[in-house]
mmCIF file of C-alpha atoms in Angstrom:
data_model
loop_
_atom_site.group_PDB
_atom_site.id
_atom_site.type_symbol
_atom_site.label_atom_id
_atom_site.label_comp_id
_atom_site.label_asym_id
_atom_site.label_seq_id
_atom_site.Cartn_x
_atom_site.Cartn_y
_atom_site.Cartn_z
ATOM 1 C CA ALA A 1 36.048 66.804 28.880
ATOM 2 C CA PRO A 2 33.897 63.739 29.335
ATOM 3 C CA LYS A 3 30.260 64.208 28.347
ATOM 4 C CA SER A 4 28.888 62.523 31.425
ATOM 5 C CA SER A 5 30.113 62.295 34.951
ATOM 6 C CA THR A 6 28.196 59.138 35.791
ATOM 7 C CA MET A 7 30.735 56.441 36.546
ATOM 8 C CA PRO A 8 29.503 53.110 35.167
ATOM 9 C CA PHE A 9 32.196 51.089 36.955
ATOM 10 C CA ALA A 10 31.855 49.985 40.574
ATOM 11 C CA ASP A 11 35.637 49.716 40.931
ATOM 12 C CA VAL A 12 36.421 53.324 39.887
ATOM 13 C CA ALA A 13 35.828 55.837 42.671
ATOM 14 C CA GLU A 14 34.559 59.253 41.528
ATOM 15 C CA GLY A 15 37.553 61.004 43.099
ATOM 16 C CA ALA A 16 40.248 58.617 41.852
ATOM 17 C CA TYR A 17 43.082 60.316 39.940
ATOM 18 C CA TYR A 18 42.115 58.250 36.880
ATOM 19 C CA SER A 19 38.291 58.577 36.991
ATOM 20 C CA GLN A 20 38.044 61.312 34.317
ATOM 21 C CA ALA A 21 40.563 59.438 32.151
ATOM 22 C CA VAL A 22 38.461 56.261 32.388
ATOM 23 C CA LEU A 23 35.317 58.133 31.302
ATOM 24 C CA TRP A 24 37.230 59.772 28.433
ATOM 25 C CA ALA A 25 38.721 56.444 27.273
ATOM 26 C CA VAL A 26 35.332 54.693 27.284
ATOM 27 C CA GLU A 27 33.526 57.597 25.560
ATOM 28 C CA ASN A 28 36.207 57.754 22.860
ATOM 29 C CA GLY A 29 36.219 54.021 22.171
ATOM 30 C CA ILE A 30 39.787 53.521 23.389
ATOM 31 C CA THR A 31 38.823 50.809 25.851
ATOM 32 C CA LYS A 32 35.796 49.391 27.579
ATOM 33 C CA GLY A 33 35.495 47.931 31.001
ATOM 34 C CA THR A 34 36.509 44.373 31.684
ATOM 35 C CA SER A 35 32.787 43.763 32.289
ATOM 36 C CA GLU A 36 29.604 45.861 32.298
ATOM 37 C CA THR A 37 30.319 47.120 35.810
ATOM 38 C CA MET A 38 34.088 46.702 36.270
ATOM 39 C CA PHE A 39 37.049 48.555 34.758
ATOM 40 C CA SER A 40 39.837 46.697 36.625
ATOM 41 C CA PRO A 41 42.020 49.805 37.076
ATOM 42 C CA ASP A 42 44.811 47.908 38.835
ATOM 43 C CA ALA A 43 45.045 45.117 36.254
ATOM 44 C CA THR A 44 48.282 45.140 34.284
ATOM 45 C CA CYS A 45 48.323 45.771 30.550
ATOM 46 C CA SER A 46 50.015 43.704 27.891
ATOM 47 C CA ARG A 47 52.059 45.266 25.107
ATOM 48 C CA ALA A 48 49.242 44.366 22.690
ATOM 49 C CA GLN A 49 46.645 46.163 24.827
ATOM 50 C CA ILE A 50 48.713 49.330 25.212
ATOM 51 C CA VAL A 51 49.517 49.581 21.501
ATOM 52 C CA THR A 52 45.831 48.984 20.742
ATOM 53 C CA PHE A 53 44.786 51.805 23.103
ATOM 54 C CA LEU A 54 47.308 54.144 21.408
ATOM 55 C CA TRP A 55 46.081 53.112 17.960
ATOM 56 C CA ARG A 56 42.454 53.739 18.890
ATOM 57 C CA ALA A 57 43.391 57.124 20.404
ATOM 58 C CA ALA A 58 44.991 57.964 17.032
ATOM 59 C CA GLY A 59 41.724 57.142 15.240
ATOM 60 C CA SER A 60 42.454 53.486 14.358
ATOM 61 C CA PRO A 61 44.346 54.319 11.153
ATOM 62 C CA VAL A 62 44.712 51.589 8.545
ATOM 63 C CA VAL A 63 48.218 51.450 7.098
ATOM 64 C CA ASN A 64 49.758 49.497 4.259
ATOM 65 C CA TYR A 65 52.854 48.151 5.943
ATOM 66 C CA ALA A 66 54.458 44.740 5.600
ATOM 67 C CA MET A 67 54.508 43.098 9.002
ATOM 68 C CA ASP A 68 56.401 39.860 9.403
ATOM 69 C CA LEU A 69 56.255 39.060 13.095
ATOM 70 C CA SER A 70 56.078 35.420 14.125
ATOM 71 C CA ASP A 71 54.029 36.198 17.238
ATOM 72 C CA VAL A 72 51.367 38.507 15.730
ATOM 73 C CA ALA A 73 48.674 36.626 13.827
ATOM 74 C CA GLY A 74 47.070 38.597 11.020
ATOM 75 C CA ASP A 75 43.629 38.159 12.560
ATOM 76 C CA ALA A 76 44.608 39.079 16.139
ATOM 77 C CA TYR A 77 42.555 41.968 17.583
ATOM 78 C CA TYR A 78 45.776 43.960 17.928
ATOM 79 C CA ALA A 79 47.300 43.143 14.493
ATOM 80 C CA GLU A 80 46.338 46.452 12.826
ATOM 81 C CA ALA A 81 47.487 48.369 15.913
ATOM 82 C CA VAL A 82 50.898 46.671 15.815
ATOM 83 C CA ARG A 83 51.132 47.226 12.026
ATOM 84 C CA TRP A 84 50.433 50.943 12.585
ATOM 85 C CA ALA A 85 52.879 51.180 15.509
ATOM 86 C CA LEU A 86 55.651 49.564 13.448
ATOM 87 C CA SER A 87 54.950 51.828 10.460
ATOM 88 C CA GLU A 88 55.074 54.950 12.673
ATOM 89 C CA GLY A 89 58.239 53.908 14.517
ATOM 90 C CA ILE A 90 56.348 53.682 17.815
ATOM 91 C CA THR A 91 57.823 50.226 18.326
ATOM 92 C CA THR A 92 60.364 48.054 16.580
ATOM 93 C CA GLY A 93 59.202 44.984 18.459
ATOM 94 C CA THR A 94 61.233 43.076 20.996
ATOM 95 C CA SER A 95 63.389 41.400 18.328
ATOM 96 C CA ALA A 96 63.635 41.291 14.542
ATOM 97 C CA ASP A 97 60.597 39.035 14.222
ATOM 98 C CA GLN A 98 58.716 39.373 17.517
ATOM 99 C CA PHE A 99 56.528 41.922 19.267
ATOM 100 C CA SER A 100 55.835 39.954 22.483
ATOM 101 C CA PRO A 101 52.139 40.954 22.521
ATOM 102 C CA ASP A 102 51.314 39.107 25.727
ATOM 103 C CA ALA A 103 54.266 40.438 27.721
ATOM 104 C CA THR A 104 53.308 42.854 30.478
ATOM 105 C CA CYS A 105 54.021 46.432 29.451
ATOM 106 C CA THR A 106 56.129 48.436 31.878
ATOM 107 C CA ARG A 107 55.575 52.087 32.707
ATOM 108 C CA GLU A 108 58.692 53.086 30.768
ATOM 109 C CA GLN A 109 57.615 51.121 27.670
ATOM 110 C CA ALA A 110 54.147 52.716 27.792
ATOM 111 C CA VAL A 111 55.528 56.258 28.095
ATOM 112 C CA THR A 112 58.054 55.564 25.317
ATOM 113 C CA PHE A 113 55.267 54.369 22.985
ATOM 114 C CA LEU A 114 53.258 57.490 23.841
ATOM 115 C CA TRP A 115 56.242 59.813 23.268
ATOM 116 C CA ARG A 116 56.987 58.206 19.907
ATOM 117 C CA ALA A 117 53.293 58.398 18.948
ATOM 118 C CA ALA A 118 53.519 62.146 19.654
ATOM 119 C CA GLY A 119 56.393 62.347 17.147
ATOM 120 C CA SER A 120 59.291 61.991 19.628
ATOM 121 C CA PRO A 121 59.270 65.714 20.490
ATOM 122 C CA ALA A 122 62.574 67.280 21.500
ATOM 123 C CA VAL A 123 63.119 67.536 25.230
ATOM 124 C CA SER A 124 65.384 69.933 27.073
ATOM 125 C CA GLY A 125 66.909 68.679 30.273
ATOM 126 C CA GLY A 126 66.423 65.290 31.806
ATOM 127 C CA SER A 127 63.937 63.783 34.155
ATOM 128 C CA ALA A 128 64.061 64.586 37.853
ATOM 129 C CA PHE A 129 63.285 60.982 38.758
ATOM 130 C CA GLU A 130 66.004 59.065 40.597
ATOM 131 C CA ASP A 131 65.054 55.779 38.900
ATOM 132 C CA VAL A 132 65.535 57.070 35.330
ATOM 133 C CA GLY A 133 69.153 56.954 34.196
ATOM 134 C CA ALA A 134 70.231 59.736 31.836
ATOM 135 C CA ASP A 135 71.296 57.155 29.229
ATOM 136 C CA ALA A 136 68.220 54.891 29.500
ATOM 137 C CA TYR A 137 66.349 54.330 26.214
ATOM 138 C CA TYR A 138 63.257 55.854 27.847
ATOM 139 C CA ALA A 139 64.955 58.877 29.508
ATOM 140 C CA ARG A 140 63.776 61.442 26.923
ATOM 141 C CA ALA A 141 60.280 59.921 26.853
ATOM 142 C CA VAL A 142 59.941 60.154 30.639
ATOM 143 C CA ALA A 143 61.331 63.710 30.664
ATOM 144 C CA TRP A 144 58.799 64.673 27.946
ATOM 145 C CA ALA A 145 55.959 63.026 29.863
ATOM 146 C CA ALA A 146 56.894 64.767 33.113
ATOM 147 C CA GLN A 147 57.371 68.172 31.447
ATOM 148 C CA ASN A 148 54.009 67.885 29.664
ATOM 149 C CA GLY A 149 51.939 66.747 32.630
ATOM 150 C CA VAL A 150 51.473 63.205 31.306
ATOM 151 C CA THR A 151 52.964 61.701 34.471
ATOM 152 C CA ASN A 152 54.000 62.898 37.892
ATOM 153 C CA GLY A 153 55.687 59.578 38.646
ATOM 154 C CA ILE A 154 54.728 57.306 41.503
ATOM 155 C CA SER A 155 56.267 59.814 43.931
ATOM 156 C CA GLN A 156 58.128 63.089 43.651
ATOM 157 C CA ALA A 157 61.428 61.217 43.318
ATOM 158 C CA LEU A 158 60.393 58.055 41.448
ATOM 159 C CA PHE A 159 58.898 57.375 38.023
ATOM 160 C CA GLY A 160 58.270 53.704 38.737
ATOM 161 C CA THR A 161 60.788 52.220 36.322
ATOM 162 C CA GLY A 162 60.332 48.474 35.981
ATOM 163 C CA SER A 163 56.788 48.566 37.351
ATOM 164 C CA ASP A 164 53.913 47.100 35.372
ATOM 165 C CA CYS A 165 51.690 49.664 33.663
ATOM 166 C CA THR A 166 48.108 49.327 34.892
ATOM 167 C CA ARG A 167 44.881 50.045 33.029
ATOM 168 C CA ALA A 168 44.347 53.134 35.203
ATOM 169 C CA GLN A 169 47.838 54.422 34.421
ATOM 170 C CA ILE A 170 47.734 53.990 30.639
ATOM 171 C CA VAL A 171 44.324 55.644 30.222
ATOM 172 C CA THR A 172 45.572 58.489 32.425
ATOM 173 C CA PHE A 173 48.752 58.872 30.342
ATOM 174 C CA LEU A 174 46.682 58.921 27.131
ATOM 175 C CA TYR A 175 44.080 61.338 28.535
ATOM 176 C CA ARG A 176 46.698 63.788 29.785
ATOM 177 C CA ALA A 177 48.674 63.593 26.516
ATOM 178 C CA GLN A 178 45.461 64.381 24.583
ATOM 179 C CA GLN A 179 44.748 67.365 26.848
ATOM 180 C CA GLY A 180 48.146 68.767 25.949
ATOM 181 C CA LYS A 181 47.408 68.766 22.204
#
């Protein structure tokens, strides 16, 4: 549980579903606000940001893994995170030589990264969400996330497939996944 309940961000209401997750993420060095007083919970996250948050949640491990991606500079803030994610099978990139770091990360991509970071645990049954096809690449990840309290979807019937993953959503996914450990 977060050490302090004092919310430093003017744009995060105390009772918001993500308020505890924001405090946890800041206290654990996973992310900071977008300024001293703002968290920007509704801002979308790039693939680079989400992989970096996952990497930091895993303890920022340094791995010796050859990374030859044309769109990830060796000195980019997210380079070590992408190197780790590739080495762990969390992502294979968006093509043989690209990661698309600046592309907006969707909810299904974020949950898939999180599921793979957890070791791609076996899942029985599918997801109850109408917008998650049984044969979608993210179907098992979404089912795992729903069964483990990582997400409740955007409604009882919908996961939010195709929607951008926001800063509030990814820190909440990470926080809830950590609680389940």
